[in-house]
Coordinates of C-alpha atoms in Angstrom, one line a residue:
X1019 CA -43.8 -0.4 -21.5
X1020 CA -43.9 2.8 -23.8
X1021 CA -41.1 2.1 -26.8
X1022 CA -38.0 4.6 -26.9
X1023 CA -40.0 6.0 -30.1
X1024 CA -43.1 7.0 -28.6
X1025 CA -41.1 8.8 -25.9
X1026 CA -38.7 10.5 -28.2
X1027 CA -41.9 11.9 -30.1
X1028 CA -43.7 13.1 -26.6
X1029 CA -40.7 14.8 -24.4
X1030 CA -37.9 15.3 -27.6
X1031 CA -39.2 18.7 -29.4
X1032 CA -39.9 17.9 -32.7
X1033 CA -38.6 19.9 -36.0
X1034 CA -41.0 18.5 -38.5
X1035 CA -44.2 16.7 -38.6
X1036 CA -42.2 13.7 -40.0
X1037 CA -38.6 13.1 -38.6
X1038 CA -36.4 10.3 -39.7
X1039 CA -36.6 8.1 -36.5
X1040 CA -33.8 6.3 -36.9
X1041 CA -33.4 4.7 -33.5
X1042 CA -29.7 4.8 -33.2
X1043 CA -27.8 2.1 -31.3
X1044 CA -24.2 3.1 -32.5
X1045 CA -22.2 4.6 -35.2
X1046 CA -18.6 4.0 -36.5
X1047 CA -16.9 4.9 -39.6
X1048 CA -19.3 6.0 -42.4
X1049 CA -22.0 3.7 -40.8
X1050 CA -25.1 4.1 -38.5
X1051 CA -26.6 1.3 -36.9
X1052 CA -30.1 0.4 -35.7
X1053 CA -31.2 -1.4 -32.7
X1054 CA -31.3 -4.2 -34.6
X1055 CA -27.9 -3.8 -35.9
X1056 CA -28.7 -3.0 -39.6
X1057 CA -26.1 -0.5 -40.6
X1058 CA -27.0 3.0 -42.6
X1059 CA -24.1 4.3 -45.1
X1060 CA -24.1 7.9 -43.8
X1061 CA -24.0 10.0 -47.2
X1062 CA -24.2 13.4 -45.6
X1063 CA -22.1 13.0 -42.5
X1064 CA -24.8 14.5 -40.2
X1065 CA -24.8 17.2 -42.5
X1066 CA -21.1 17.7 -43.1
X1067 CA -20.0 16.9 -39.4
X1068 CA -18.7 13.3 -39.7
X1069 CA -15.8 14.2 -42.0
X1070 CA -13.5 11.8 -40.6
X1071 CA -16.4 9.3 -39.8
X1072 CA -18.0 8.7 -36.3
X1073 CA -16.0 7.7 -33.3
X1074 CA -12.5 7.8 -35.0
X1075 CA -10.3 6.3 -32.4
X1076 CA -8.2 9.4 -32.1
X1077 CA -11.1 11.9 -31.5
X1078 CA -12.7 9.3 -28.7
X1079 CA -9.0 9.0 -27.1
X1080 CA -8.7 13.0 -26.8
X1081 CA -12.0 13.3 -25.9
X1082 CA -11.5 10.6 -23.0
X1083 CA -8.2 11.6 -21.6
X1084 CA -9.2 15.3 -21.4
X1085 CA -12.6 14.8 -19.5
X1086 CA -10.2 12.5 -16.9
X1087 CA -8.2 16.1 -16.7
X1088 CA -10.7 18.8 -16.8
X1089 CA -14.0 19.9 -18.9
X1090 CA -15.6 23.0 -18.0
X1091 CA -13.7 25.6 -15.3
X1092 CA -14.6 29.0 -16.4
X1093 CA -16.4 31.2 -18.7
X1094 CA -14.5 31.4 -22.4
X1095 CA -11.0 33.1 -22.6
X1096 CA -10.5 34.0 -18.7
X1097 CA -8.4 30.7 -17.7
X1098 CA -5.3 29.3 -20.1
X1099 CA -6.4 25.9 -21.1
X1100 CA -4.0 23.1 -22.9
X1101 CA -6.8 22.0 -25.4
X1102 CA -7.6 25.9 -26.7
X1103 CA -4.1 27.3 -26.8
X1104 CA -2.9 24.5 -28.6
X1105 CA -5.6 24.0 -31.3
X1106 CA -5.8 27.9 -32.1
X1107 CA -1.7 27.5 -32.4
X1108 CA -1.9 24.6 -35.0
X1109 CA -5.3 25.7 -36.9
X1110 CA -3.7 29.2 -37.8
X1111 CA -0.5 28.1 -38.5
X1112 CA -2.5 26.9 -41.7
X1113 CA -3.9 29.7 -42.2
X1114 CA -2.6 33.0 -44.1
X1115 CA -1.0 35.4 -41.5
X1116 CA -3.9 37.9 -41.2
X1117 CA -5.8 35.0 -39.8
X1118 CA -4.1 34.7 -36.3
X1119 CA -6.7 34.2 -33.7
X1120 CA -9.5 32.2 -33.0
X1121 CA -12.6 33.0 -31.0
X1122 CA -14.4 29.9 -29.9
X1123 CA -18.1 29.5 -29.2
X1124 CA -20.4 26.4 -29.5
X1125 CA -22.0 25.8 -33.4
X1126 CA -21.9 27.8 -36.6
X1127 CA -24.9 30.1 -35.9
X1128 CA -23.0 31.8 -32.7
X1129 CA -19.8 31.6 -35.0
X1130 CA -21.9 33.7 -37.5
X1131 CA -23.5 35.8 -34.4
X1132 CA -20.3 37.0 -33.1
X1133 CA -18.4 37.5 -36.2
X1134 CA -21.1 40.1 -37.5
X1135 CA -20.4 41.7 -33.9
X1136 CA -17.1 41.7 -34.5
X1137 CA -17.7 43.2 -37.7
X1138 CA -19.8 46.2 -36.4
X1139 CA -17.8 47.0 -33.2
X1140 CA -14.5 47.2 -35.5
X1141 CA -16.2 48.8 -38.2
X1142 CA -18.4 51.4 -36.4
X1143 CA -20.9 50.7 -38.7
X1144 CA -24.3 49.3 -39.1
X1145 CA -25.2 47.7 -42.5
X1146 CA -25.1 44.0 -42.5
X1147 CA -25.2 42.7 -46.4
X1148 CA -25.8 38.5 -47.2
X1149 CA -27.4 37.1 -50.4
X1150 CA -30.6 35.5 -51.4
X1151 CA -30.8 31.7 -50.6
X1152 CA -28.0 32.0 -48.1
X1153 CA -28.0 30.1 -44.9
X1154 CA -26.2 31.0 -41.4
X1155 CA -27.7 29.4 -38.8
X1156 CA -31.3 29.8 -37.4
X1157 CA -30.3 32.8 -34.1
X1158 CA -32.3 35.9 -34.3
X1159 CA -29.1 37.3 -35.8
X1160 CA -27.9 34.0 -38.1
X1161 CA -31.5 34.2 -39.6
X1162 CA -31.7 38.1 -40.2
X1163 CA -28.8 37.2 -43.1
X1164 CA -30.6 34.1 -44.0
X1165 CA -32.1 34.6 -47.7
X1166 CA -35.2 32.4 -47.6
X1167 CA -37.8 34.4 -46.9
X1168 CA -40.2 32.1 -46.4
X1169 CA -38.0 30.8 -43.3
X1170 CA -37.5 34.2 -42.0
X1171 CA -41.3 36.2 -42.0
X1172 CA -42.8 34.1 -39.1
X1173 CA -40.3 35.6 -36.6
X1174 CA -40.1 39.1 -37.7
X1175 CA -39.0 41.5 -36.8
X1176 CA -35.4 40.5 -37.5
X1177 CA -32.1 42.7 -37.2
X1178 CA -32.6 46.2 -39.5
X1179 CA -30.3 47.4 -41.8
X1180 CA -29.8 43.8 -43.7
X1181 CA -30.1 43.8 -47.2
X1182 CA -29.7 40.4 -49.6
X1183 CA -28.1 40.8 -53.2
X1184 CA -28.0 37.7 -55.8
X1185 CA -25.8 35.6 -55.6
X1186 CA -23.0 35.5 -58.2
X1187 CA -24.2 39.2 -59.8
X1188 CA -20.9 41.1 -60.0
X1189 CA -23.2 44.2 -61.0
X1190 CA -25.2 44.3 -57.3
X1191 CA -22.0 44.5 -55.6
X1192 CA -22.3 48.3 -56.2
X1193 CA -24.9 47.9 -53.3
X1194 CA -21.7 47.5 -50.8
X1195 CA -20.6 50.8 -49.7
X1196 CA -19.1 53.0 -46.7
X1197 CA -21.8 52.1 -44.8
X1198 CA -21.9 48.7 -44.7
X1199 CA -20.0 46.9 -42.1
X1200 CA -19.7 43.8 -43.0
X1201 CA -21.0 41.2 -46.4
X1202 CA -21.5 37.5 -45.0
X1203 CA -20.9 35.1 -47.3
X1204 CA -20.6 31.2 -48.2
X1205 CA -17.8 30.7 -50.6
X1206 CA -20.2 28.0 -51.6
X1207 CA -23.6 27.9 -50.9
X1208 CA -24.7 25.3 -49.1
X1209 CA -28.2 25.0 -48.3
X1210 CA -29.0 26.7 -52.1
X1211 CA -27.9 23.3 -53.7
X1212 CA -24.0 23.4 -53.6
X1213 CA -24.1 26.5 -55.6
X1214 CA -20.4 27.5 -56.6
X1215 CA -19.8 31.1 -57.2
X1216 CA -16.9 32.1 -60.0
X1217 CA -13.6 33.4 -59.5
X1218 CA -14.5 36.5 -60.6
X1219 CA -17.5 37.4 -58.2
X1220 CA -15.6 36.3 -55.7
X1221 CA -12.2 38.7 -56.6
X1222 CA -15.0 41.4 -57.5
X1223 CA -16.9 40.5 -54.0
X1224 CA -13.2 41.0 -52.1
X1225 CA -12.3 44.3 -53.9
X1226 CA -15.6 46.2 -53.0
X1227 CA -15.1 45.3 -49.3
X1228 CA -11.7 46.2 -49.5
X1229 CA -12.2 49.6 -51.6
X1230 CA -15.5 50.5 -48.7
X1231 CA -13.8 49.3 -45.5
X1232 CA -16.7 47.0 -44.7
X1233 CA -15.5 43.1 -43.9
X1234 CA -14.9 40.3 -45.9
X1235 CA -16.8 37.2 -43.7
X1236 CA -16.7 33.8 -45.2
X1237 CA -19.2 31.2 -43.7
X1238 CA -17.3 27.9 -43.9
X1239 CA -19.3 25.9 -41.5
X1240 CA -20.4 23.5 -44.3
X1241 CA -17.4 23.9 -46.5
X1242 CA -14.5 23.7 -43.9
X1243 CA -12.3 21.1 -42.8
X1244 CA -11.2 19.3 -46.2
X1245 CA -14.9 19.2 -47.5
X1246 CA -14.6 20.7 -51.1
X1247 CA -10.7 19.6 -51.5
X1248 CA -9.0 22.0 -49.7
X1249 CA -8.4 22.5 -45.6
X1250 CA -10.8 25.8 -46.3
X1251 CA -12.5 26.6 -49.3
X1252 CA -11.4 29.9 -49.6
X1253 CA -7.6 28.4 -49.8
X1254 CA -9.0 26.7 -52.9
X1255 CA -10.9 29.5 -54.6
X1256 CA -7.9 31.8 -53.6
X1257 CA -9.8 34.9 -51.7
X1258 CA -8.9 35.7 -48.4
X1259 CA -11.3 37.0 -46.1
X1260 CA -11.2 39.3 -43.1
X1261 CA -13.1 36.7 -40.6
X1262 CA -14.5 33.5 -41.4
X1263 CA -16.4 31.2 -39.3
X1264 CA -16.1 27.5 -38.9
X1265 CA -17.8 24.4 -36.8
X1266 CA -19.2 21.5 -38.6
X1267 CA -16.2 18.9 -39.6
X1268 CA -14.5 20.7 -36.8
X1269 CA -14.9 18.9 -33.8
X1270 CA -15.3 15.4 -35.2
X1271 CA -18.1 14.7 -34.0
X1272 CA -18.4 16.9 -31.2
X1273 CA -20.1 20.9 -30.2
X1274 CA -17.8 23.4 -31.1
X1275 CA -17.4 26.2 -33.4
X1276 CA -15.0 29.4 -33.8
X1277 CA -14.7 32.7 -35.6
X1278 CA -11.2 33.6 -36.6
X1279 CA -9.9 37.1 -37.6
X1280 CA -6.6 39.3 -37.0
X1281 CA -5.1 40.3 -33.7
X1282 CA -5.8 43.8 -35.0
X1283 CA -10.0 42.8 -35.6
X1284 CA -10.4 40.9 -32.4
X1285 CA -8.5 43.8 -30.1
X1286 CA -11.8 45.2 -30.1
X1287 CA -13.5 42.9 -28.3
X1288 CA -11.4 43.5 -25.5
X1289 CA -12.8 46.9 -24.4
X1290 CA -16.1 49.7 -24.6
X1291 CA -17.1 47.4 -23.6
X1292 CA -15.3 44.7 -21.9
X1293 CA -16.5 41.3 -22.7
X1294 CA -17.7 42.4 -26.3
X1295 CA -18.5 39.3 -26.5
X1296 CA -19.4 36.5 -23.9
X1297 CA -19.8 32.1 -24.2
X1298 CA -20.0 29.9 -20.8
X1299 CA -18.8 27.2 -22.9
X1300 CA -17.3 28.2 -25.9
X1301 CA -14.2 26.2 -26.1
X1302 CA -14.8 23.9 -24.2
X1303 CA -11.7 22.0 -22.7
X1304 CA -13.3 18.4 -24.1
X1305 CA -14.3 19.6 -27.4
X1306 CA -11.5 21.6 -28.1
X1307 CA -9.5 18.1 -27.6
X1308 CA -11.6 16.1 -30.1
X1309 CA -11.5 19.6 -32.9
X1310 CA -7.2 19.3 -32.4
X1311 CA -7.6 15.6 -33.1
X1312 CA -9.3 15.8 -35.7
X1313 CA -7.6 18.8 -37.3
X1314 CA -4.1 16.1 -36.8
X1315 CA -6.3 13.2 -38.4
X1316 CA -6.6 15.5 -41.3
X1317 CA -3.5 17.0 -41.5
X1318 CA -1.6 13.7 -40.9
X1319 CA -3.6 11.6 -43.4
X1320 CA -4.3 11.8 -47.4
X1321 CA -7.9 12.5 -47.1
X1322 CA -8.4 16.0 -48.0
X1323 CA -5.9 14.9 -51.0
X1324 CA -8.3 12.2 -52.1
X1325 CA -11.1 14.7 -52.2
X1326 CA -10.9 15.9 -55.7
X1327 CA -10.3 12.3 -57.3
X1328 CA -13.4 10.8 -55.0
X1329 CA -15.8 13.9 -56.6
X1330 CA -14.7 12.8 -59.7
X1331 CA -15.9 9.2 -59.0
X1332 CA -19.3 10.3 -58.0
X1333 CA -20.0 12.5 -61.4
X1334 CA -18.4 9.8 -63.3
X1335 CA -20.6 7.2 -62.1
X1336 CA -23.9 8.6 -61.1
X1337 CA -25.4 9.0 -65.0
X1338 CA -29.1 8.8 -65.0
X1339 CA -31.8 9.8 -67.1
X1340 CA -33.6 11.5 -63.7
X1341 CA -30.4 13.3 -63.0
X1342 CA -30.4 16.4 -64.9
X1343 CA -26.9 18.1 -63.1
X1344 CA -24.5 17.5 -60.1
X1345 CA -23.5 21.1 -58.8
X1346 CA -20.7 21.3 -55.9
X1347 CA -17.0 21.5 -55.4
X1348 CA -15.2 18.6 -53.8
X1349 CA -17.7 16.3 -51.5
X1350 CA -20.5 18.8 -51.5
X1351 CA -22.5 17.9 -54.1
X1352 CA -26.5 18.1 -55.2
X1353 CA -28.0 16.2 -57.7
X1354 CA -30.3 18.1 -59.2
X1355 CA -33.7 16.0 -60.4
X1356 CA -35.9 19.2 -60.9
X1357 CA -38.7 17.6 -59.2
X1358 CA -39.1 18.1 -55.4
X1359 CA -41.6 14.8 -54.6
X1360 CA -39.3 12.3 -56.6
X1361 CA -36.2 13.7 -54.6
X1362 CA -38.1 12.2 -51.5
X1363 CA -39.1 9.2 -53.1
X1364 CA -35.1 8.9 -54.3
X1365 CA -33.9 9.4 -50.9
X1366 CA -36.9 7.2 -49.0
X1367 CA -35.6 4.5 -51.7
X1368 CA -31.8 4.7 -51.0
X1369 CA -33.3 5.0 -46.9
X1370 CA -34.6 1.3 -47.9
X1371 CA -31.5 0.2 -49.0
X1372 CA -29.4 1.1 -46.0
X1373 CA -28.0 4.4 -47.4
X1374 CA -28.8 7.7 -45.8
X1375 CA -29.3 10.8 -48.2
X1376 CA -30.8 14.7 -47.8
X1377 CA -32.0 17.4 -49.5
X1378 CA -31.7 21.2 -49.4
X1379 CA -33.3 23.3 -46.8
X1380 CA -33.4 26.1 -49.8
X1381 CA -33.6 23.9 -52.9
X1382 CA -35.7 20.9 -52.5
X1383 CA -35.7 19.2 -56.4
X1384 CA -31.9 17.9 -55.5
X1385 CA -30.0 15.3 -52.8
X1386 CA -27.0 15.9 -51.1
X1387 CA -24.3 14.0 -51.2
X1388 CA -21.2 14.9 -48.6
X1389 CA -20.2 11.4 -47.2
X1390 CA -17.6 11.6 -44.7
X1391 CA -13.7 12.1 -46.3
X1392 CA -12.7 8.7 -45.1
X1393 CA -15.3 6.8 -47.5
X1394 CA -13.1 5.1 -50.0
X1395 CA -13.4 4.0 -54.2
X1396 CA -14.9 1.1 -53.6
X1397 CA -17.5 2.4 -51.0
X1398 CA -18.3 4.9 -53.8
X1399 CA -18.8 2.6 -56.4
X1400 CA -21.2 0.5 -54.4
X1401 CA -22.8 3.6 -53.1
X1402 CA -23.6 5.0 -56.5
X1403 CA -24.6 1.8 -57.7
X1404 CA -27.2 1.5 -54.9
X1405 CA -28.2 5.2 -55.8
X1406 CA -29.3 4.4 -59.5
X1407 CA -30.7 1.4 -58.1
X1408 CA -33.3 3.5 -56.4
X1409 CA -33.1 6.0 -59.5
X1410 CA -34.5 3.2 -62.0
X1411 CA -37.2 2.0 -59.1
X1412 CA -38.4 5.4 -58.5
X1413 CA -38.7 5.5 -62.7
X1414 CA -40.5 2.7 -62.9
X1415 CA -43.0 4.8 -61.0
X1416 CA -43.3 7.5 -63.1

């Protein structure tokens, strides 16, 4: 009989000429188990999904009572649907008043897609402005405002009229002007190695947009939902944008994603044309459940409080001669080695020892840590102590 393995690598498309293979039994909390029932420490949280750990009880009860109701009826925003209206009505309700209405689609990269739509159609303009080493999804569209070139060339040609500026140079910002319709923007780059921009860029960033009329559009995929300390990022780092994008930590555990803006931004959606913008299943009933669950779980519990204090932990107790910085804000860190090979050694080490660690699509020399909210002191003081474990082996090596 062929093993589950061998079919997964012939009919599952592959992403790389050397996936994980985990074979996955079932996952709860911060843990991953095997089909022999060894448990993994999930350290990233499916890439910052996982916030509030797999199958929390409340996000499998919402997600079970609504499918017994109703999952999918109609394409997005024609039929008035329990699970949408009343997660937009709580999300924004934490949000600053220009923030009033949510658009929901299926993952970050069609979050990204139809905010920079949003963003031209309001506008009337055309220039689309990111920064190098940013990431937004991998859509024709997403990956035009991606700053890696060398993840961009082989599917040229991409949308015209992007340009990149550094990151973090107040002096490039000149670049914005009246023709630009919109600057995309992670208020902490992700994929680049948990790079954190300062206040100032950021005020400077939100002051050219406002002074040119182009958009203000925060990427929070990664850093939303209590990840760096604070519900959003941007609440933390105190700039508002015009439209920022979420998905991620949103949905515990389940597809969804949104872009949210003003009434006054999203009018224009709804006419020349009609449908300015069009998702079978965005917002789905079922996933819309599990994101209000979780956004209660969060709300209603001390873990985005406990952020700040558990970061602290981890650069308190992760000293080692191989680690030459921890960058990040909150649970989004990268541990910067400087050496690309003995990341992968570090995190094929830690893999050994039950714990599950990544590195950065954009910055390859440092792991990421962004465990799931709900991991506690002492799971951070055995996690660490495992981590320098694997450290000191992969030393020995040298």
């Amino acid at each position: 009989m062929i093993s589950l393995r061998n079919l997964f690598l012939q009919h599952v498309a592959q992403t790389s000429e050397t996936p994980i293979g985990l074979e996955v039994e079932r996952a709860e909390g911060i843990y991953i188990f095997d089909h022999s029932g060894r448990g993994y420490l999930d350290l990233i949280s499916g890439v910052s999904v996982s916030s509030i750990g797999h199958c929390n009880p409340m996000v499998v009860d919402a997600v079970r009572s609504q499918a017994e109701k109703y999952m999918h009826l109609m394409v997005y925003g024609e039929y008035i649907q329990a699970p949408q209206v009343e997660y937009a009505k709580e999300l924004t309700n934490l949000l600053p008043s220009s923030l009033s209405q949510v658009y929901f689609v299926n993952s970050g990269s069609e979050a990204n897609e139809g905010a920079l739509k949003l963003a031209k159609r309001f506008t009337g303009r055309t220039e689309l402005v990111g920064f190098v080493n940013a990431y937004h999804g991998s859509t024709h569209g997403a990956l035009s405002m991606m700053g890696d070139e060398g993840f961009k060339n082989a599917f040229r040609p991409l949308l015209p009229d992007t340009r990149h500026l550094p990151f973090n140079d107040i002096e490039s910002l000149n670049q914005i002007t009246s023709r630009t319709a919109a600057v995309l923007v992670e208020p902490i780059q992700g994929e680049a190695g948990a790079i954190v921009p300062t206040h100032k860029f950021l005020v400077a960033l939100r002051n050219k947009c406002t002074e040119t009329g182009a958009l203000l559009i925060f990427d929070e995929v990664q850093t939303g939902f209590g990840r760096t300390g604070s519900l959003f990022a941007f609440q933390k780092l105190g700039v508002v944008p015009d439209i920022f994008t979420i998905a991620k930590g949103m949905g515990g555990g389940m597809p969804i994603g949104a872009f949210v803006s003003s009434k006054e931004i999203m009018e224009c959606l709804k006419s020349n044309p009609i449908l300015g913008h069009i998702t079978t299943f965005g917002g789905h009933p079922v996933s819309c459940a599990a994101a209000l669950a979780t956004l209660r779980v969060l709300v209603e519990n001390s873990y985005i409080e406990e952020v700040d204090s558990k970061e602290i932990l981890f650069r308190e107790q992760l000293i080692h001669p191989l680690i030459k910085e921890i960058r990040g804000i909150g649970l989004l860190l990268a541990v910067e080695l400087g050496d690309a090979a003995m990341v992968q050694k570090v995190i094929r080490a830690c893999f050994d020892r039950g714990i599950i660690l990544d590195w950065f699509l954009f910055c390859d020399t440092a792991f990421r840590i962004a465990p799931p909210l709900i991991i506690t002191k002492e799971q951070i003081a055995s996690v660490c102590k495992t981590i320098l474990e694997a450290l000191d082996e992969v030393n020995g090596q040298l």
